[in-house]
Amino acid sequence: MKKYDIRIRRGAFHEKRTSRYKNFDQLSRRYKKERIKQVMTRLFYLLFLVAVSVALFFLFR
Amino acid sequence: MKEETHIENAQLDYNEEELLLLSKKNIDHFGKIYNKQYDSIFRFVLRKTDDDELAADLVSEVFLKAMLAIKRFQYNGVPYQAYLMKIARNEVLAHYHRTKKRMVISIDETNLREILESEVEVKMEAEKVISLIDLLDEDEVAILELKFFEGKAFYEIAFILEKNESTVKMRYYRALQKLKEKVSGQ
């Protein structure tokens, strides 16, 4: 079995082909959502660490 | 007019490094990098997928990852396009790993003929080349692709593939030698 699926393309690639996918506003909205998720996850870990630290403090004092 | 659209469309004469610094402070500036680099990254991914929709999805992931990591990015003289190609390559490899499909290598016929004539010094039918490319390993194919189709310098290829520059050069010449030997043996 061949390692690669090699396809020979005839005809040049046209830049206009990409224009319908190019959308920075949409990507920017996705980025903002992902950033919120990232910050929330970090906050959750931080809260978890604080909770564990407090629990350990009261357990072993 | 929204502020982000204004920034994106502004004809600012910033160089790449300044634009990256601005993007770290305000992500809306990234729009200019996005517009400048989109076509080349799309073409790069399309060569490895031969599917417009799939390429668009993967490219979108590439830019999203680049935006999320922009604050950690350290400019070290390697063009930002090489950094994006490195993410794109990893995205494509992850896609093939997930789907367990054979990697697609889409080659432009005219381009291929020119390369064969100038580098391997041979005139050959494109179809015959397919069997020769199959002799090369994944890294060798990637090096030849980046060198010939993307026109990348050795230091950029080394950065994209996370290898030493001298290793890349050695593997490049070895791959060409391998192709020449096979062609002369046929």
Coordinates of C-alpha atoms in Angstrom, one line a residue:
Chain A
M1 CA 0.0 0.0 0.0
K2 CA 1.3 3.5 -0.9
K3 CA 2.3 5.8 2.0
Y4 CA 0.8 8.9 0.5
D5 CA -2.3 9.8 -1.5
I6 CA -0.5 11.9 -4.2
R7 CA -2.8 13.9 -6.4
I8 CA -1.5 15.8 -9.4
R9 CA -3.3 19.1 -9.8
R10 CA -3.7 20.6 -13.2
G11 CA -4.4 24.3 -13.4
A12 CA -3.1 27.0 -11.1
F13 CA -4.5 27.8 -7.7
H14 CA -6.8 30.8 -7.7
E15 CA -6.6 33.3 -4.8
K16 CA -10.3 34.0 -5.1
R17 CA -10.9 30.4 -4.0
T18 CA -10.0 31.4 -0.4
S19 CA -12.1 34.6 -0.2
R20 CA -15.3 32.9 0.8
Y21 CA -13.7 31.4 3.8
K22 CA -11.8 34.4 4.9
N23 CA -13.7 36.0 7.8
F24 CA -11.8 37.7 10.5
D25 CA -14.9 39.0 12.4
Q26 CA -16.2 35.4 12.8
L27 CA -12.7 34.3 14.0
S28 CA -12.5 37.3 16.4
R29 CA -15.9 36.2 18.0
R30 CA -14.6 32.7 18.4
Y31 CA -11.4 34.0 19.9
K32 CA -13.4 36.0 22.5
K33 CA -15.4 32.9 23.4
E34 CA -12.3 30.8 23.8
R35 CA -10.6 33.5 25.9
I36 CA -13.5 33.6 28.3
K37 CA -13.3 29.8 28.5
Q38 CA -9.6 30.0 29.1
V39 CA -10.0 32.6 31.9
M40 CA -12.9 30.7 33.5
T41 CA -10.8 27.4 33.5
R42 CA -7.9 29.3 35.1
L43 CA -10.2 30.8 37.7
F44 CA -11.7 27.4 38.5
Y45 CA -8.2 25.9 39.1
L46 CA -7.2 28.9 41.2
L47 CA -10.4 28.5 43.3
F48 CA -9.8 24.8 43.6
L49 CA -6.3 25.4 44.9
V50 CA -7.5 28.0 47.4
A51 CA -10.2 25.6 48.6
V52 CA -7.7 22.7 49.0
S53 CA -5.2 25.0 50.8
V54 CA -7.9 26.2 53.2
A55 CA -9.2 22.7 53.8
L56 CA -5.6 21.5 54.5
F57 CA -5.0 24.4 56.8
F58 CA -8.0 23.6 59.0
L59 CA -7.3 19.9 58.9
F60 CA -3.7 20.1 60.2
R61 CA -3.6 23.2 62.3
Chain B
M1 CA -18.1 51.9 11.9
K2 CA -16.9 49.4 14.5
E3 CA -13.5 49.9 15.9
E4 CA -12.2 46.5 14.9
T5 CA -13.2 47.0 11.3
H6 CA -11.4 50.3 11.4
I7 CA -8.2 48.8 12.7
E8 CA -8.4 45.9 10.2
N9 CA -8.8 48.2 7.2
A10 CA -6.4 50.9 8.2
Q11 CA -3.4 51.2 5.9
L12 CA -0.9 51.1 8.6
D13 CA 2.7 50.9 7.6
Y14 CA 3.8 48.6 10.4
N15 CA 6.4 45.9 10.0
E16 CA 5.6 42.4 11.2
E17 CA 7.3 42.7 14.6
E18 CA 5.4 46.0 15.4
L19 CA 2.1 44.5 14.2
L20 CA 2.7 41.5 16.5
L21 CA 3.4 43.8 19.5
L22 CA 0.3 45.8 18.7
S23 CA -1.7 42.5 18.5
K24 CA -0.5 41.5 21.9
K25 CA -2.0 44.7 23.3
N26 CA -5.2 44.7 21.2
I27 CA -6.2 41.5 19.3
D28 CA -8.1 43.5 16.7
H29 CA -4.7 44.4 15.1
F30 CA -4.3 40.7 14.3
G31 CA -6.8 41.2 11.5
K32 CA -4.1 42.7 9.4
I33 CA -1.8 39.7 9.9
Y34 CA -4.8 37.4 9.2
N35 CA -5.6 39.1 5.9
K36 CA -1.9 39.1 4.8
Q37 CA -1.2 35.5 5.7
Y38 CA -4.5 33.8 5.1
D39 CA -4.0 32.8 1.4
S40 CA -0.5 31.3 1.9
I41 CA -1.6 29.3 4.9
F42 CA -4.8 28.2 3.1
R43 CA -2.7 27.1 0.1
F44 CA -0.3 25.3 2.4
V45 CA -3.0 23.3 4.1
L46 CA -4.9 22.7 0.8
R47 CA -1.8 21.0 -0.6
K48 CA -2.0 18.6 2.2
T49 CA -5.7 18.0 2.1
D50 CA -7.0 18.7 -1.4
D51 CA -10.3 19.6 0.1
D52 CA -11.5 23.3 0.3
E53 CA -13.9 22.9 3.2
L54 CA -11.5 20.8 5.3
A55 CA -8.7 23.3 4.6
A56 CA -10.8 26.2 5.6
D57 CA -11.7 24.5 9.0
L58 CA -8.1 23.6 9.7
V59 CA -6.9 27.1 8.8
S60 CA -9.5 28.6 11.1
E61 CA -8.1 26.5 13.9
V62 CA -4.6 27.5 13.0
F63 CA -5.3 31.2 13.3
L64 CA -7.4 30.7 16.5
K65 CA -4.5 28.9 18.1
A66 CA -2.1 31.6 17.0
M67 CA -4.4 34.3 18.5
L68 CA -4.7 32.4 21.8
A69 CA -0.9 32.1 22.0
I70 CA 0.0 35.6 20.8
K71 CA 1.0 36.8 24.3
R72 CA 3.5 34.0 24.6
F73 CA 4.9 34.5 21.2
Q74 CA 8.6 35.7 21.1
Y75 CA 9.8 37.3 17.9
N76 CA 13.2 35.7 17.1
G77 CA 13.7 36.8 13.5
V78 CA 11.9 33.8 11.9
P79 CA 9.0 35.2 9.8
Y80 CA 5.6 34.9 11.5
Q81 CA 4.4 32.9 8.4
A82 CA 6.8 30.1 9.4
Y83 CA 5.3 30.1 12.9
L84 CA 1.8 29.8 11.4
M85 CA 3.0 27.0 9.0
K86 CA 4.3 25.1 12.0
I87 CA 0.9 25.3 13.7
A88 CA -0.7 24.4 10.4
R89 CA 1.5 21.4 9.9
N90 CA 0.7 20.1 13.4
E91 CA -3.0 20.6 12.8
V92 CA -2.8 18.7 9.5
L93 CA -0.9 15.8 11.1
A94 CA -3.3 15.7 14.0
H95 CA -6.2 15.5 11.5
Y96 CA -4.6 12.5 9.7
H97 CA -3.9 10.9 13.1
R98 CA -7.5 11.3 14.2
T99 CA -9.1 10.1 10.9
K100 CA -6.4 7.5 10.2
K101 CA -6.4 8.4 6.5
R102 CA -3.4 8.4 4.2
M103 CA -1.8 11.9 3.9
V104 CA -2.8 13.7 0.7
I105 CA 0.0 15.4 -1.2
S106 CA -1.5 17.6 -3.9
I107 CA 1.1 18.8 -6.4
D108 CA 0.7 21.3 -9.2
E109 CA 1.8 19.6 -12.5
T110 CA 3.6 22.6 -14.0
N111 CA 5.4 23.3 -10.8
L112 CA 6.5 19.7 -10.5
R113 CA 7.8 19.6 -14.0
E114 CA 9.9 22.7 -13.4
I115 CA 11.4 21.3 -10.2
L116 CA 12.2 17.9 -11.8
E117 CA 14.0 19.6 -14.7
S118 CA 16.0 22.0 -12.6
E119 CA 16.8 19.9 -9.5
V120 CA 16.7 16.3 -10.5
E121 CA 17.8 17.2 -14.1
V122 CA 15.3 14.9 -15.7
K123 CA 12.2 15.1 -17.9
M124 CA 9.5 12.9 -16.6
E125 CA 5.7 12.3 -16.6
A126 CA 4.1 13.5 -13.4
E127 CA 2.4 10.1 -12.8
K128 CA 5.8 8.4 -12.7
V129 CA 6.9 10.8 -9.9
I130 CA 4.2 9.4 -7.6
S131 CA 6.0 6.1 -7.2
L132 CA 9.3 8.0 -6.5
I133 CA 7.7 10.3 -3.8
D134 CA 6.5 7.2 -2.1
L135 CA 10.1 6.2 -1.5
L136 CA 10.7 9.2 0.7
D137 CA 9.8 9.4 4.3
E138 CA 7.4 12.0 5.8
D139 CA 10.2 14.4 6.8
E140 CA 11.9 14.3 3.5
V141 CA 8.6 15.0 1.7
A142 CA 7.9 17.8 4.1
I143 CA 11.4 19.3 3.4
L144 CA 11.0 19.1 -0.3
E145 CA 7.5 20.5 -0.2
L146 CA 8.5 23.5 1.9
K147 CA 11.6 24.1 -0.2
F148 CA 10.0 23.9 -3.6
F149 CA 6.4 24.7 -3.2
E150 CA 6.6 27.3 -0.4
G151 CA 10.0 28.6 -1.3
K152 CA 11.2 28.5 2.3
A153 CA 14.8 29.0 3.3
F154 CA 16.5 26.2 5.3
Y155 CA 16.4 28.1 8.6
E156 CA 12.6 28.5 8.2
I157 CA 12.1 24.8 7.3
A158 CA 14.2 23.9 10.4
F159 CA 11.9 26.0 12.5
I160 CA 8.7 24.6 11.1
L161 CA 9.9 21.0 11.4
E162 CA 11.6 21.6 14.8
K163 CA 14.9 20.3 13.5
N164 CA 18.4 21.5 13.3
E165 CA 19.2 23.6 10.1
S166 CA 22.2 21.3 9.2
T167 CA 20.0 18.2 9.6
V168 CA 17.4 19.7 7.2
K169 CA 20.1 20.5 4.6
M170 CA 21.6 17.0 4.9
R171 CA 18.2 15.4 4.5
Y172 CA 17.3 17.6 1.6
Y173 CA 20.4 16.7 -0.4
R174 CA 20.0 13.1 0.6
A175 CA 16.4 13.1 -0.7
L176 CA 17.4 14.6 -4.0
Q177 CA 20.2 12.1 -4.3
K178 CA 17.8 9.3 -3.6
L179 CA 15.4 10.6 -6.4
K180 CA 18.3 11.0 -8.8
E181 CA 19.5 7.4 -8.2
K182 CA 16.0 6.0 -8.7
V183 CA 15.5 8.0 -11.9
S184 CA 18.8 6.9 -13.4
G185 CA 18.1 3.3 -12.4
Q186 CA 14.7 3.3 -14.1

